[in-house]
Amino acid sequence: MDLFFWEIARASGLAAYAALCISVLSGLAPRTQALSFLANNRAVRALHDWTPWIVIPAALVHIVALLLDATARIGILDVFVPFVTSYGRLAFGLGTISFDLLVVVLVTTWLRRRMSLAAWQLFHRLSYLGFFALFLHAILSGTDLTSPIIAALTWLAAAVVAYYSFERVRRSRPMPSAG
């Protein structure tokens, strides 16, 4: 039976990673110079708004499957508090951080009308850290990365997110005046 839960955990983990990649990229890319023409595209906006509705159930299925998998040896506390598990402490801890940040980003998005724009943007930008933590979680614990296709897609998605994140940060800084 553990193999069943392990397979469910693997599939739902991959689905959560893919959906989070789509969500982060569809929110980030239109705010970059190269893809700014997508800023007013309704399909891209809808993709960004609705992919969390895939991330949430996929992440929850992933977590429940791991809780039910005796081999994973994680408990309820491990789901919310990082680095307390005795098995795969770093890998599971990064997954926990990613999940916690995802919850913060989603809750503050739902509360956006009650927050200042600056506060909401600060919380929403935690999604970059959440993605990075999820990427490291996948690298450290993802047994599917032995597949060349899954490994290539995982690294490619991370590289694209990193590139556009750095481009956005670089463009948001004022240019130094020439001397």
Coordinates of N, CA and C in Angstrom, one line a residue:
M1 N 0.8 -1.2 0.0 CA 0.0 0.0 0.0 C 0.9 1.3 0.0
D2 N 2.1 1.2 0.6 CA 2.9 2.4 0.6 C 3.3 2.8 -0.8
L3 N 3.5 1.8 -1.7 CA 3.8 2.1 -3.1 C 2.7 3.0 -3.7
F4 N 1.5 2.7 -3.4 CA 0.3 3.4 -3.9 C 0.4 4.9 -3.5
F5 N 0.6 5.1 -2.2 CA 0.7 6.4 -1.6 C 1.9 7.2 -2.2
W6 N 3.0 6.4 -2.4 CA 4.2 7.0 -2.9 C 4.0 7.5 -4.4
E7 N 3.3 6.7 -5.2 CA 3.0 7.1 -6.5 C 2.1 8.3 -6.6
I8 N 1.1 8.3 -5.7 CA 0.2 9.5 -5.6 C 1.0 10.7 -5.2
A9 N 1.9 10.6 -4.2 CA 2.7 11.7 -3.8 C 3.6 12.2 -4.9
R10 N 4.2 11.3 -5.7 CA 5.1 11.7 -6.8 C 4.3 12.5 -7.8
A11 N 3.1 11.9 -8.3 CA 2.3 12.5 -9.3 C 1.8 13.9 -8.9
S12 N 1.3 14.0 -7.6 CA 0.7 15.2 -7.2 C 1.8 16.3 -6.9
G13 N 3.0 15.8 -6.5 CA 4.1 16.7 -6.3 C 4.6 17.3 -7.7
L14 N 4.6 16.5 -8.7 CA 5.0 17.0 -10.0 C 3.9 18.0 -10.5
A15 N 2.6 17.6 -10.3 CA 1.5 18.5 -10.7 C 1.6 19.9 -10.0
A16 N 1.9 19.8 -8.7 CA 2.0 21.1 -7.9 C 3.2 21.9 -8.4
Y17 N 4.3 21.3 -8.7 CA 5.5 22.0 -9.2 C 5.1 22.7 -10.6
A18 N 4.5 21.9 -11.5 CA 4.2 22.4 -12.8 C 3.2 23.6 -12.7
A19 N 2.2 23.4 -11.9 CA 1.2 24.5 -11.7 C 1.8 25.7 -11.1
L20 N 2.7 25.6 -10.1 CA 3.3 26.7 -9.5 C 4.2 27.4 -10.5
C21 N 4.9 26.6 -11.3 CA 5.8 27.2 -12.4 C 4.9 28.1 -13.3
I22 N 3.8 27.6 -13.7 CA 2.9 28.3 -14.6 C 2.4 29.6 -13.9
S23 N 2.0 29.4 -12.7 CA 1.5 30.6 -11.9 C 2.6 31.7 -11.8
V24 N 3.7 31.3 -11.4 CA 4.8 32.3 -11.2 C 5.2 32.9 -12.5
L25 N 5.4 32.1 -13.5 CA 5.8 32.6 -14.8 C 4.7 33.5 -15.5
S26 N 3.4 33.1 -15.3 CA 2.4 34.0 -15.9 C 2.2 35.3 -15.2
G27 N 2.6 35.3 -13.9 CA 2.6 36.6 -13.2 C 3.8 37.4 -13.4
L28 N 5.0 36.7 -13.6 CA 6.2 37.4 -13.7 C 6.6 37.9 -15.1
A29 N 6.4 37.0 -16.1 CA 6.8 37.3 -17.4 C 6.2 38.6 -18.0
P30 N 4.9 38.9 -17.8 CA 4.4 40.1 -18.4 C 5.0 41.4 -17.8
R31 N 5.7 41.3 -16.7 CA 6.2 42.4 -16.0 C 7.7 42.6 -16.4
T32 N 8.1 41.9 -17.4 CA 9.5 42.0 -17.8 C 9.6 42.7 -19.2
Q33 N 10.7 43.2 -19.5 CA 10.8 43.9 -20.8 C 10.5 43.1 -22.0
A34 N 11.1 41.9 -22.0 CA 10.9 41.0 -23.2 C 9.5 40.6 -23.4
L35 N 8.7 40.4 -22.4 CA 7.4 39.9 -22.5 C 6.3 40.9 -22.1
S36 N 6.6 42.1 -22.0 CA 5.7 43.1 -21.6 C 4.4 43.2 -22.4
F37 N 4.5 42.8 -23.7 CA 3.3 42.8 -24.5 C 2.2 41.8 -24.0
L38 N 2.5 40.9 -23.1 CA 1.6 40.0 -22.5 C 0.8 40.7 -21.3
A39 N 1.2 41.9 -20.9 CA 0.7 42.5 -19.7 C -0.8 42.6 -19.7
N40 N -1.4 42.9 -20.9 CA -2.8 43.1 -21.0 C -3.6 41.9 -21.6
N41 N -2.9 40.8 -21.7 CA -3.5 39.6 -22.3 C -4.4 38.9 -21.2
R42 N -5.6 38.8 -21.5 CA -6.6 38.2 -20.6 C -6.3 36.8 -20.3
A43 N -5.9 36.1 -21.3 CA -5.6 34.6 -21.1 C -4.4 34.4 -20.2
V44 N -3.4 35.2 -20.3 CA -2.3 35.1 -19.4 C -2.7 35.5 -18.0
R45 N -3.5 36.5 -17.9 CA -4.0 37.0 -16.5 C -4.9 35.9 -15.9
A46 N -5.7 35.3 -16.7 CA -6.6 34.2 -16.2 C -5.7 33.0 -15.8
L47 N -4.7 32.7 -16.6 CA -3.8 31.6 -16.2 C -3.2 31.8 -14.9
H48 N -2.7 33.1 -14.6 CA -2.1 33.4 -13.4 C -3.1 33.4 -12.2
D49 N -4.3 33.8 -12.5 CA -5.3 33.8 -11.4 C -5.9 32.4 -11.1
W50 N -5.9 31.5 -12.0 CA -6.5 30.3 -11.8 C -5.6 29.1 -11.5
T51 N -4.3 29.2 -11.9 CA -3.4 28.0 -11.6 C -3.3 27.7 -10.1
P52 N -3.4 28.7 -9.2 CA -3.3 28.3 -7.8 C -4.4 27.3 -7.4
W53 N -5.5 27.3 -8.1 CA -6.6 26.4 -7.9 C -6.2 25.0 -8.3
I54 N -5.1 24.8 -9.0 CA -4.5 23.5 -9.3 C -3.4 23.2 -8.3
V55 N -2.6 24.2 -7.9 CA -1.5 24.1 -6.9 C -2.1 23.6 -5.6
I56 N -3.1 24.2 -5.1 CA -3.7 23.9 -3.8 C -4.1 22.4 -3.7
P57 N -5.0 21.9 -4.5 CA -5.3 20.5 -4.4 C -4.2 19.6 -4.6
A58 N -3.3 19.9 -5.6 CA -2.2 19.0 -5.9 C -1.2 19.0 -4.6
A59 N -1.0 20.1 -4.0 CA -0.1 20.1 -2.8 C -0.8 19.4 -1.7
L60 N -2.1 19.6 -1.5 CA -2.8 18.9 -0.4 C -2.8 17.4 -0.7
V61 N -3.0 16.9 -1.9 CA -2.9 15.5 -2.2 C -1.5 15.0 -1.9
H62 N -0.5 15.7 -2.3 CA 0.9 15.4 -2.1 C 1.2 15.2 -0.6
I63 N 0.7 16.1 0.2 CA 0.9 16.1 1.6 C 0.2 14.9 2.3
V64 N -1.1 14.7 1.9 CA -1.9 13.6 2.5 C -1.3 12.3 2.1
A65 N -0.9 12.1 0.9 CA -0.2 10.9 0.5 C 1.0 10.6 1.2
L66 N 1.8 11.6 1.5 CA 3.1 11.4 2.3 C 2.7 11.1 3.7
L67 N 1.7 11.7 4.3 CA 1.3 11.4 5.6 C 0.8 10.0 5.8
L68 N 0.2 9.4 4.7 CA -0.3 8.1 4.7 C 0.8 7.0 4.4
D69 N 1.9 7.5 3.8 CA 3.0 6.6 3.4 C 3.9 6.4 4.6
A70 N 3.9 5.2 5.1 CA 4.8 4.9 6.2 C 6.3 5.0 6.0
T71 N 6.7 4.9 4.7 CA 8.1 5.0 4.4 C 8.6 6.5 4.6
A72 N 7.7 7.4 4.2 CA 8.1 8.8 4.3 C 8.3 9.3 5.7
R73 N 7.6 8.7 6.7 CA 7.8 9.0 8.1 C 7.6 10.5 8.5
I74 N 6.6 11.1 7.9 CA 6.3 12.5 8.3 C 5.0 12.5 9.1
G75 N 4.9 13.5 9.9 CA 3.6 13.7 10.7 C 3.0 15.0 10.5
I76 N 1.9 15.3 11.1 CA 1.2 16.5 10.9 C 2.0 17.7 11.2
L77 N 2.8 17.7 12.3 CA 3.7 18.8 12.7 C 4.7 19.1 11.6
D78 N 5.2 18.1 10.9 CA 6.1 18.3 9.8 C 5.5 19.1 8.6
V79 N 4.2 19.0 8.5 CA 3.6 19.7 7.4 C 3.6 21.2 7.6
F80 N 3.6 21.7 8.8 CA 3.6 23.1 9.1 C 4.8 23.7 9.7
V81 N 5.6 22.9 10.4 CA 6.9 23.3 11.0 C 8.1 22.7 10.3
P82 N 8.9 23.5 9.6 CA 10.0 23.0 8.9 C 11.1 22.4 9.8
F83 N 11.8 21.4 9.2 CA 13.0 20.9 9.8 C 12.9 20.1 11.1
V84 N 11.7 19.6 11.4 CA 11.5 18.9 12.6 C 11.4 17.4 12.4
T85 N 11.3 17.0 11.1 CA 11.2 15.5 10.8 C 12.6 14.9 11.0
S86 N 12.6 13.6 11.3 CA 13.9 13.0 11.4 C 14.4 12.4 10.1
Y87 N 13.5 12.3 9.1 CA 13.8 11.7 7.8 C 13.8 12.8 6.8
G88 N 14.9 12.9 6.1 CA 15.0 13.9 5.0 C 14.7 15.3 5.5
R89 N 15.4 15.7 6.6 CA 15.1 16.9 7.3 C 15.2 18.1 6.3
L90 N 16.3 18.3 5.6 CA 16.4 19.5 4.7 C 15.4 19.4 3.6
A91 N 15.3 18.3 2.9 CA 14.3 18.2 1.8 C 12.9 18.5 2.2
F92 N 12.4 17.8 3.3 CA 11.1 18.0 3.7 C 10.9 19.4 4.3
G93 N 11.9 19.9 5.0 CA 11.8 21.2 5.6 C 11.6 22.3 4.5
L94 N 12.3 22.1 3.4 CA 12.1 23.1 2.2 C 10.7 22.9 1.6
G95 N 10.2 21.7 1.6 CA 8.8 21.5 1.1 C 7.8 22.2 2.1
T96 N 8.1 22.1 3.3 CA 7.2 22.7 4.3 C 7.3 24.2 4.2
I97 N 8.5 24.8 4.0 CA 8.6 26.2 3.8 C 7.8 26.7 2.6
S98 N 8.0 25.9 1.5 CA 7.3 26.2 0.3 C 5.8 26.2 0.5
F99 N 5.3 25.2 1.2 CA 3.8 25.1 1.4 C 3.4 26.3 2.3
D100 N 4.1 26.6 3.4 CA 3.8 27.7 4.3 C 3.7 29.0 3.5
L101 N 4.7 29.2 2.6 CA 4.8 30.5 1.9 C 3.6 30.5 0.9
L102 N 3.3 29.4 0.3 CA 2.2 29.4 -0.7 C 0.9 29.7 0.1
V103 N 0.7 29.2 1.3 CA -0.5 29.6 2.0 C -0.5 31.1 2.3
V104 N 0.6 31.6 2.7 CA 0.7 33.1 3.0 C 0.3 33.9 1.8
V105 N 0.9 33.5 0.6 CA 0.6 34.2 -0.6 C -0.9 34.2 -1.0
L106 N -1.4 33.0 -0.9 CA -2.8 32.8 -1.2 C -3.8 33.5 -0.3
V107 N -3.5 33.4 1.0 CA -4.4 34.1 2.0 C -4.3 35.6 1.8
T108 N -3.1 36.1 1.6 CA -3.0 37.6 1.5 C -3.6 38.0 0.1
T109 N -3.6 37.2 -0.9 CA -4.2 37.5 -2.1 C -5.7 37.6 -1.9
W110 N -6.3 36.7 -1.2 CA -7.7 36.8 -0.9 C -8.1 38.0 0.0
L111 N -7.1 38.5 0.8 CA -7.3 39.7 1.6 C -6.8 41.0 1.0
R112 N -6.5 40.9 -0.3 CA -5.8 42.0 -1.0 C -6.6 43.3 -0.8
R113 N -7.9 43.3 -0.9 CA -8.7 44.6 -0.8 C -8.6 45.2 0.6
R114 N -8.2 44.4 1.6 CA -8.0 45.0 2.9 C -6.6 45.4 3.3
M115 N -5.7 45.3 2.3 CA -4.3 45.6 2.5 C -3.9 46.8 1.6
S116 N -2.8 47.4 2.0 CA -2.2 48.4 1.1 C -1.6 47.7 0.0
L117 N -1.4 48.4 -1.1 CA -0.7 47.8 -2.3 C 0.7 47.3 -1.9
A118 N 1.4 48.2 -1.2 CA 2.8 47.8 -0.8 C 2.8 46.6 0.0
A119 N 1.9 46.4 1.0 CA 1.9 45.3 1.8 C 1.6 44.0 1.0
W120 N 0.6 44.1 0.2 CA 0.2 43.0 -0.7 C 1.3 42.6 -1.6
Q121 N 2.0 43.5 -2.2 CA 3.1 43.2 -3.1 C 4.2 42.5 -2.3
L122 N 4.5 43.0 -1.1 CA 5.5 42.3 -0.3 C 5.2 40.8 -0.1
F123 N 4.0 40.6 0.3 CA 3.5 39.2 0.6 C 3.5 38.4 -0.7
H124 N 3.0 39.0 -1.8 CA 2.9 38.3 -3.1 C 4.3 37.9 -3.6
R125 N 5.3 38.7 -3.3 CA 6.6 38.4 -3.8 C 7.3 37.2 -3.1
L126 N 6.6 36.8 -2.0 CA 7.1 35.6 -1.3 C 6.9 34.4 -2.2
S127 N 6.1 34.5 -3.2 CA 5.9 33.4 -4.1 C 7.3 33.0 -4.8
Y128 N 8.2 34.0 -5.0 CA 9.5 33.6 -5.6 C 10.3 32.7 -4.6
L129 N 10.2 33.1 -3.3 CA 10.9 32.3 -2.3 C 10.2 30.9 -2.2
G130 N 8.9 30.9 -2.3 CA 8.2 29.6 -2.3 C 8.6 28.7 -3.4
F131 N 8.7 29.3 -4.6 CA 9.1 28.6 -5.8 C 10.5 28.0 -5.6
F132 N 11.4 28.9 -5.1 CA 12.8 28.5 -4.9 C 12.9 27.3 -3.9
A133 N 12.1 27.4 -2.8 CA 12.1 26.4 -1.8 C 11.6 25.1 -2.4
L134 N 10.5 25.2 -3.2 CA 9.9 24.0 -3.9 C 10.9 23.4 -4.8
F135 N 11.6 24.2 -5.6 CA 12.6 23.7 -6.5 C 13.7 22.9 -5.7
L136 N 14.2 23.5 -4.7 CA 15.2 22.8 -3.9 C 14.6 21.5 -3.3
H137 N 13.4 21.6 -2.8 CA 12.7 20.4 -2.3 C 12.7 19.3 -3.3
A138 N 12.3 19.7 -4.6 CA 12.3 18.7 -5.7 C 13.7 18.1 -6.0
I139 N 14.7 19.0 -6.0 CA 16.0 18.5 -6.3 C 16.5 17.5 -5.2
L140 N 16.3 17.9 -4.0 CA 16.8 17.0 -2.9 C 16.0 15.8 -2.6
S141 N 14.7 15.8 -2.9 CA 13.9 14.6 -2.6 C 13.1 14.0 -3.8
G142 N 13.2 14.7 -4.9 CA 12.4 14.2 -6.0 C 13.0 13.1 -6.8
T143 N 12.5 11.9 -6.5 CA 13.1 10.7 -7.2 C 12.8 10.7 -8.7
D144 N 11.8 11.5 -9.1 CA 11.5 11.6 -10.6 C 12.6 12.3 -11.4
L145 N 13.5 13.0 -10.7 CA 14.6 13.7 -11.4 C 15.6 12.7 -12.0
T146 N 15.5 11.4 -11.8 CA 16.3 10.5 -12.5 C 15.8 10.3 -13.9
S147 N 14.6 10.8 -14.2 CA 14.1 10.8 -15.6 C 14.7 12.0 -16.3
P148 N 15.4 11.8 -17.4 CA 16.0 13.0 -18.1 C 15.0 14.0 -18.5
I149 N 13.8 13.6 -18.9 CA 12.8 14.6 -19.4 C 12.3 15.4 -18.2
I150 N 12.0 14.8 -17.1 CA 11.5 15.5 -15.9 C 12.6 16.4 -15.3
A151 N 13.8 15.9 -15.3 CA 14.9 16.7 -14.8 C 15.1 17.9 -15.7
A152 N 15.1 17.7 -17.0 CA 15.3 18.9 -17.9 C 14.2 19.9 -17.7
L153 N 12.9 19.4 -17.6 CA 11.8 20.4 -17.5 C 11.9 21.1 -16.1
T154 N 12.3 20.4 -15.1 CA 12.4 21.0 -13.8 C 13.5 22.1 -13.8
W155 N 14.7 21.8 -14.3 CA 15.7 22.7 -14.3 C 15.4 23.9 -15.3
L156 N 14.8 23.6 -16.4 CA 14.4 24.6 -17.4 C 13.4 25.6 -16.8
A157 N 12.4 25.1 -16.1 CA 11.4 26.0 -15.4 C 12.1 26.9 -14.4
A158 N 13.0 26.3 -13.6 CA 13.7 27.1 -12.6 C 14.6 28.1 -13.2
A159 N 15.3 27.8 -14.3 CA 16.2 28.7 -15.0 C 15.3 29.9 -15.6
V160 N 14.2 29.6 -16.2 CA 13.4 30.7 -16.7 C 12.8 31.6 -15.6
V161 N 12.4 31.0 -14.5 CA 11.9 31.8 -13.4 C 13.1 32.7 -12.9
A162 N 14.2 32.1 -12.7 CA 15.4 32.8 -12.2 C 15.8 34.0 -13.2
Y163 N 15.8 33.7 -14.5 CA 16.1 34.7 -15.4 C 15.2 35.9 -15.4
Y164 N 13.9 35.6 -15.4 CA 12.9 36.7 -15.4 C 12.9 37.4 -14.1
S165 N 13.1 36.7 -13.0 CA 13.2 37.3 -11.7 C 14.3 38.3 -11.6
F166 N 15.5 37.9 -12.1 CA 16.7 38.8 -12.1 C 16.5 39.9 -13.0
E167 N 15.8 39.7 -14.2 CA 15.6 40.8 -15.1 C 14.6 41.8 -14.4
R168 N 13.6 41.3 -13.8 CA 12.7 42.2 -13.1 C 13.4 43.0 -12.0
V169 N 14.2 42.4 -11.2 CA 14.9 43.1 -10.1 C 15.9 44.1 -10.7
R170 N 16.6 43.7 -11.8 CA 17.6 44.6 -12.4 C 16.9 45.8 -13.0
R171 N 15.7 45.7 -13.6 CA 15.0 46.8 -14.2 C 14.3 47.7 -13.1
S172 N 14.1 47.1 -11.9 CA 13.4 47.9 -10.9 C 14.4 48.9 -10.2
R173 N 15.7 48.6 -10.3 CA 16.7 49.5 -9.7 C 16.9 50.7 -10.6
P174 N 17.1 51.8 -10.0 CA 17.5 53.0 -10.8 C 18.9 52.8 -11.4
M175 N 19.1 53.2 -12.6 CA 20.4 53.1 -13.2 C 21.3 54.2 -12.7
P176 N 22.6 53.8 -12.3 CA 23.5 54.8 -11.8 C 23.9 55.8 -13.0
S177 N 24.0 57.0 -12.6 CA 24.4 58.1 -13.6 C 25.9 58.0 -13.9
A178 N 26.1 58.2 -15.2 CA 27.5 58.1 -15.7 C 28.3 59.3 -15.2
G179 N 29.5 59.1 -14.8 CA 30.2 60.0 -14.2 C 30.8 61.2 -14.5

